Amino acid sequence: MANEVSLTIDGQPLAVEQGTTLLKAAQQIGVDIPTICFHEATTSNALCRICVVEVEGQRLLQPACIVKAAQDMKVQTRSERVKRARKTILEMLASTMDLSDAPAILMMMKEYNASAERFPDAERRESEIKDDNPMYIRDYSKCLLCWRCVQVCADDAQYVNAINFNGRGFETQIGTFFDKTIPETTCVLCGQCVGVCPTGALKPKREYLLEQGMKPEEIGVMDTGRRKRRT
Amino acid sequence: MTDTELASLQSAIEPYLPLGRSGLMPALHAAQKIYGWISEPVATEIAKSLRVPLADVHGVIEFYSMFYNEPVGKKFIRVCTDQACALKDADGLLNHLCAHHGIKPGQTTPDGATTIEASPCLGLCEQAPAILYGDEAETNVDLKTNTYDLGRPPSIVYGQIRLLTANCGNGSTTSLEGYGEYVALIKARGMKREDIINEVKASGLVGRGGAAFPTGVKWEGTSKADGSPKYIICNADESEPGTFKDRILLLDDPHRIIEGMTIAAYAIGASKGYIYIRGEYPYIVPVLENALHEARGAGYLNEDFDIEIRVGAGAYFCGEETALFESIEGKRGFPRVKPPFPTTFGVFGKPTAINNVETLCNVPLIVSMGAAEYRKIGTEKSPGPKLFCVSGDVTQPGVYEVPFGVTLRELLDMAGGIANQKKLQAVLFGGAAGAFATSAHLDVKMTFEDLRAAGLPLGSGVVMVFDETRDMRDAFARLGHFFAHESCGKCYPCQMGTQRQMEILNRIAAGKMQEGDLARLQDVGWTMTDASLCGLGQTAASAVLSAIKLWPELFKDESGKMKDEVRGKKKEVGGKKVVAKAKAVKAKAKKRSAKRKTQTVKKKTIAKKKKK
Ligand code: SF4
Ligand code: SF4
Ligand code: FES
Ligand code: FES
């Protein structure tokens, strides 16, 4: 067919519709490529690089979540280079943040034989829990900087731009204007960010309080903060 | 904010209002000029005026290390502690200045007069050690004799030919009168657009900023792309440590650049140009403004094509072309995913040609001489003249203009050989993102093809020399620190990899290597190289990986221990604790105000005594 391309993934030939990403193409033949930052509902930024694959003829590994299948492409999803990159990324993540609320990543670590203790004396990104609004808590020690919350708060969904980034490089953290509390921002408590957060860095207040050992009836009383109306 | 304060802010940012979000960087600069830093009410006013979300304004301030959202000193002293300056005891200089003021790097004196910060390369490496004192360059600082040069940094130009640098090194900016008519532009305007592009293609000119992409091909792509307006951008964000050639071209011969841009604009059909200059070159901005003014007066710039200057704010990162676009658009300087490429989707999503300063300076030459004549300079595969930035342990550091094809040995001989009759230990090629060479490489020809065969990148033309007495581990640690400081933080391999790399390199430099560190360093290095999103991460380990190949013994524990004592002291300064990271000043500002009461100010400093 004219609008199809044929390629091989891990030696298996297949044909997919033009414009299909390698990630989706692989899924069609049951080859699983891991992802962290990718989310169907948000713009792909290809920033976690856990999905990288080796494409013959390309000097660098390619992110499968955005690279499109092309005619005669030869893709390796589990080559030694790919495995090294994935393992190292996972080990660096584990040495940086609290993954306890990210079961999918913990499973990946097992699969890639990644050790959480690989990097001794490594500086971690730690921060205190921010509990400043009736709807959700923010625990950026668990944030893996997937950007989804910033994106849904802005042009991917809500268009209120309540949150953005602080710092840069390793010290990047999601933050508000001059570190204001959530009720002081343009946040409308829509909860979209909580919905897309993969790690429990953003968590419904109720869930958090239950985890802290509170009883549901106690929470009912507390959780009556009025929704802030936008003017 | 009082009403009068508000009024002065409003009038300062007024010119940028029509630009909308794209006016954000200029507005922040303007505000910072008035207040020294950007407070919450100031940021709020800017956000409102330009209609940019508050959180985004804050995000931008946070990204650029030269924007401050906490009070800083009236005088800002940035001491370069990058490689070339480190060889001239920049650490000692930084400590000396700090001791005089009774503060630590990254702090402000209790009276709010002075802030001292360690800085990445200031592009003044041939006059190391260098300081950016307010908006002025202070170079060749010598603590022993208490002398230094303040003001317009001298342009030191040597070499075998003087084509690109014909008007450089005279101690002043070449005015339009001195430069003469834009002869090449006039000739170009008599040619068909395709013919100019074909001529540039035929000349074999490739980008001089590091990527070495064929300029003509870039132009062709932009000219054929759908969409308007089209843009031509001059990338003057020269930030690769050890690079200073563009500074000299910009300062001494701005009309050559403007002429190059004007020819490019005509060839690709661009109606607007930007010169994006790094924030560490504030003293060049008025020079450029004046040159643009002259060019407008002579009619070279007009309603059909004009050029605007944009000033960066301390982000090496914005030299990456897509990050530079984002910065012009008033955003954090994150790189974009490519494709789409700039030729079709550049600044504001429009077709854009972006060229380095030196690349553009070649354009008038090519048009005037014709491609055939131009190709007689240099080699078959690397035609043309090339500027090399020679710094470090040579007798005569400076910019060297040579035809492609001279050997490293010849270049070093021109520079008077290794300083103080010492022997050569290493050459860092291509800057921090480059690779190390040794005396085994002395006969390599400096061309793209020969260097590639030798596994060395030409990069931006950095040739930084280390004599036999230098501690290379200290150099590695500085490289590590540089990348950790400059990573934008977007993609995981680089965001965390540069941090882990720095930690390991610091350990190695301190003689505290741990078991498995070499393997860790290589895994991190290869992961960054293979999997990072943009060129910064992809090259952040290249110099270190080259060093592991050249000097495996330096990455072994036993010899590391020998240097324990020497290293103990130096580590403090090279290490991340002291050399301010992006946020350090901001973070420290809070602690600073608490300390203010207890600190005494020592007013006398070397910086106040002027040479002559
Ligand atoms: S809950 Fe608030 S911060 Fe989160 S997406 Fe909605 S508006 Fe943005
Ligand atoms: S808070 Fe959650 S959604 Fe936001 S960047 Fe961090 S991990 Fe991603
Ligand atoms: S899933 Fe592809 S880069 Fe994150
Ligand atoms: S100015 Fe100090 S290293 Fe370049």
Short mmCIF file of C-alpha atoms in Angstrom, two decimals, chain A residues 36-37 44-50 52 59-63 66-67 81-82 84-97 105 117-125 143-147 150 154 160-173 175-180 184-186 198, chain B residues 21 37-40 43-44 53-65 69 313-316 332 334 337-338 484-500 503-504 507 514-517 519-520 522-524 526-534 538 576 581-584 590:
data_model
loop_
_atom_site.label_atom_id
_atom_site.label_comp_id
_atom_site.label_asym_id
_atom_site.label_seq_id
_atom_site.Cartn_x
_atom_site.Cartn_y
_atom_site.Cartn_z
CA ILE A 36 8.38 7.22 31.27
CA CYS A 37 7.59 10.69 29.98
CA SER A 44 5.65 14.40 23.48
CA ASN A 45 8.89 16.05 24.47
CA ALA A 46 11.06 12.97 24.26
CA LEU A 47 12.92 13.91 27.38
CA CYS A 48 13.26 10.79 29.52
CA ARG A 49 15.06 8.87 26.74
CA ILE A 50 14.19 5.52 28.33
CA VAL A 52 15.67 4.92 22.96
CA ARG A 59 24.97 7.51 14.99
CA LEU A 60 22.83 8.18 18.05
CA LEU A 61 20.11 6.20 19.75
CA GLN A 62 16.64 7.36 18.75
CA PRO A 63 13.63 8.01 21.02
CA ILE A 66 8.55 10.33 18.58
CA VAL A 67 10.67 8.90 15.78
CA ARG A 81 23.93 0.16 23.73
CA VAL A 82 20.22 0.46 24.34
CA ARG A 84 23.31 0.34 28.84
CA ALA A 85 21.49 3.62 28.29
CA ARG A 86 18.27 2.39 29.88
CA LYS A 87 20.01 0.81 32.84
CA THR A 88 22.12 3.91 33.49
CA ILE A 89 19.15 6.25 33.21
CA LEU A 90 17.21 4.13 35.70
CA GLU A 91 20.16 3.97 38.09
CA MET A 92 20.59 7.70 37.92
CA LEU A 93 16.88 8.19 38.61
CA ALA A 94 17.05 5.93 41.63
CA SER A 95 20.03 7.85 42.95
CA THR A 96 18.21 11.15 42.47
CA MET A 97 14.62 10.78 43.59
CA ILE A 105 9.79 2.26 37.19
CA GLU A 117 22.86 1.81 44.85
CA ARG A 118 24.91 2.22 41.72
CA PHE A 119 25.91 5.82 42.49
CA PRO A 120 27.37 6.24 45.95
CA ASP A 121 27.42 9.66 47.63
CA ALA A 122 25.13 11.03 44.98
CA GLU A 123 23.29 14.28 45.58
CA ARG A 124 19.56 13.67 45.69
CA ARG A 125 16.75 16.04 44.80
CA CYS A 143 9.07 14.22 40.96
CA LEU A 144 10.89 12.81 37.97
CA LEU A 145 10.44 15.91 35.84
CA CYS A 146 8.29 14.38 33.13
CA TRP A 147 6.82 17.87 32.50
CA VAL A 150 3.27 21.83 33.48
CA ALA A 154 -0.76 25.16 30.09
CA VAL A 160 -4.00 28.63 33.23
CA ASN A 161 -0.20 28.31 33.53
CA ALA A 162 -0.13 28.07 37.30
CA ILE A 163 3.12 26.13 37.40
CA ASN A 164 6.48 26.25 35.66
CA PHE A 165 10.09 25.38 36.39
CA ASN A 166 12.56 26.60 38.98
CA GLY A 167 16.29 26.37 38.43
CA ARG A 168 17.84 24.40 35.63
CA GLY A 169 19.91 21.30 35.06
CA PHE A 170 19.97 18.86 37.93
CA GLU A 171 18.39 21.46 40.17
CA THR A 172 15.28 21.90 38.09
CA GLN A 173 12.06 21.70 40.08
CA GLY A 175 7.39 25.57 40.99
CA THR A 176 5.06 28.53 41.09
CA PHE A 177 5.58 32.26 40.65
CA PHE A 178 7.97 33.29 43.43
CA ASP A 179 7.11 30.03 45.19
CA LYS A 180 3.57 31.13 45.99
CA GLU A 184 -2.32 32.24 45.40
CA THR A 185 -1.72 31.20 41.79
CA THR A 186 -4.00 30.96 38.79
CA PRO A 198 3.22 9.15 37.16
CA ARG B 21 6.26 37.48 24.91
CA TRP B 37 17.47 42.37 40.38
CA ILE B 38 13.90 41.42 39.61
CA SER B 39 11.51 41.55 42.52
CA GLU B 40 8.07 40.06 42.64
CA ALA B 43 8.09 40.59 37.58
CA THR B 44 4.34 40.97 38.01
CA PRO B 53 1.73 34.10 32.55
CA LEU B 54 3.35 34.87 35.90
CA ALA B 55 4.68 31.35 36.38
CA ASP B 56 6.34 31.51 32.97
CA VAL B 57 8.08 34.81 33.78
CA HIS B 58 9.38 33.26 36.95
CA GLY B 59 10.51 30.19 35.04
CA VAL B 60 12.48 32.36 32.65
CA ILE B 61 14.17 34.33 35.44
CA GLU B 62 15.08 31.04 37.08
CA PHE B 63 16.58 29.60 33.92
CA TYR B 64 19.12 32.30 33.14
CA SER B 65 21.93 32.56 35.62
CA ASN B 69 15.09 37.21 41.80
CA ALA B 313 21.64 36.11 30.21
CA GLY B 314 24.12 33.45 31.17
CA ALA B 315 23.15 30.22 29.49
CA TYR B 316 25.78 28.37 27.45
CA ARG B 332 13.35 29.11 28.95
CA PHE B 334 15.20 24.46 26.24
CA VAL B 337 13.06 18.07 19.38
CA LYS B 338 14.33 17.95 15.80
CA ALA B 484 26.62 20.31 35.36
CA HIS B 485 26.25 24.07 35.62
CA GLU B 486 25.13 24.48 32.02
CA SER B 487 22.82 21.51 31.46
CA CYS B 488 19.34 22.82 30.75
CA GLY B 489 17.76 19.91 32.60
CA LYS B 490 15.33 18.84 29.93
CA CYS B 491 16.41 15.29 29.14
CA TYR B 492 17.32 12.71 31.76
CA PRO B 493 20.70 11.50 30.48
CA CYS B 494 22.18 14.99 30.57
CA GLN B 495 20.21 16.43 33.49
CA MET B 496 21.37 13.69 35.86
CA GLY B 497 24.40 12.51 33.92
CA THR B 498 26.23 15.83 34.09
CA GLN B 499 25.65 15.87 37.85
CA ARG B 500 26.88 12.31 38.37
CA GLU B 503 30.59 14.07 41.33
CA ILE B 504 32.83 11.29 40.08
CA ARG B 507 36.24 12.49 43.60
CA GLN B 514 35.77 4.82 44.79
CA GLU B 515 35.67 1.32 43.47
CA GLY B 516 33.73 1.17 40.24
CA ASP B 517 34.03 4.89 39.50
CA ALA B 519 32.92 2.05 35.00
CA ARG B 520 30.33 4.50 36.30
CA GLN B 522 31.99 5.43 31.25
CA ASP B 523 28.38 4.27 31.58
CA VAL B 524 27.25 7.80 32.35
CA TRP B 526 28.21 6.81 26.92
CA THR B 527 24.61 7.16 27.99
CA MET B 528 24.84 10.93 27.66
CA THR B 529 26.60 10.62 24.32
CA ASP B 530 24.16 8.07 22.91
CA ALA B 531 20.86 9.09 24.33
CA SER B 532 20.81 12.83 25.12
CA LEU B 533 18.35 15.04 23.35
CA CYS B 534 20.71 17.71 22.11
CA GLN B 538 25.82 14.38 23.43
CA LYS B 576 30.37 22.62 43.10
CA LYS B 581 25.56 26.71 40.28
CA ALA B 582 22.68 28.23 38.40
CA LYS B 583 20.71 28.78 41.50
CA ALA B 584 23.44 29.31 44.00
CA LYS B 590 18.32 34.21 51.78
#
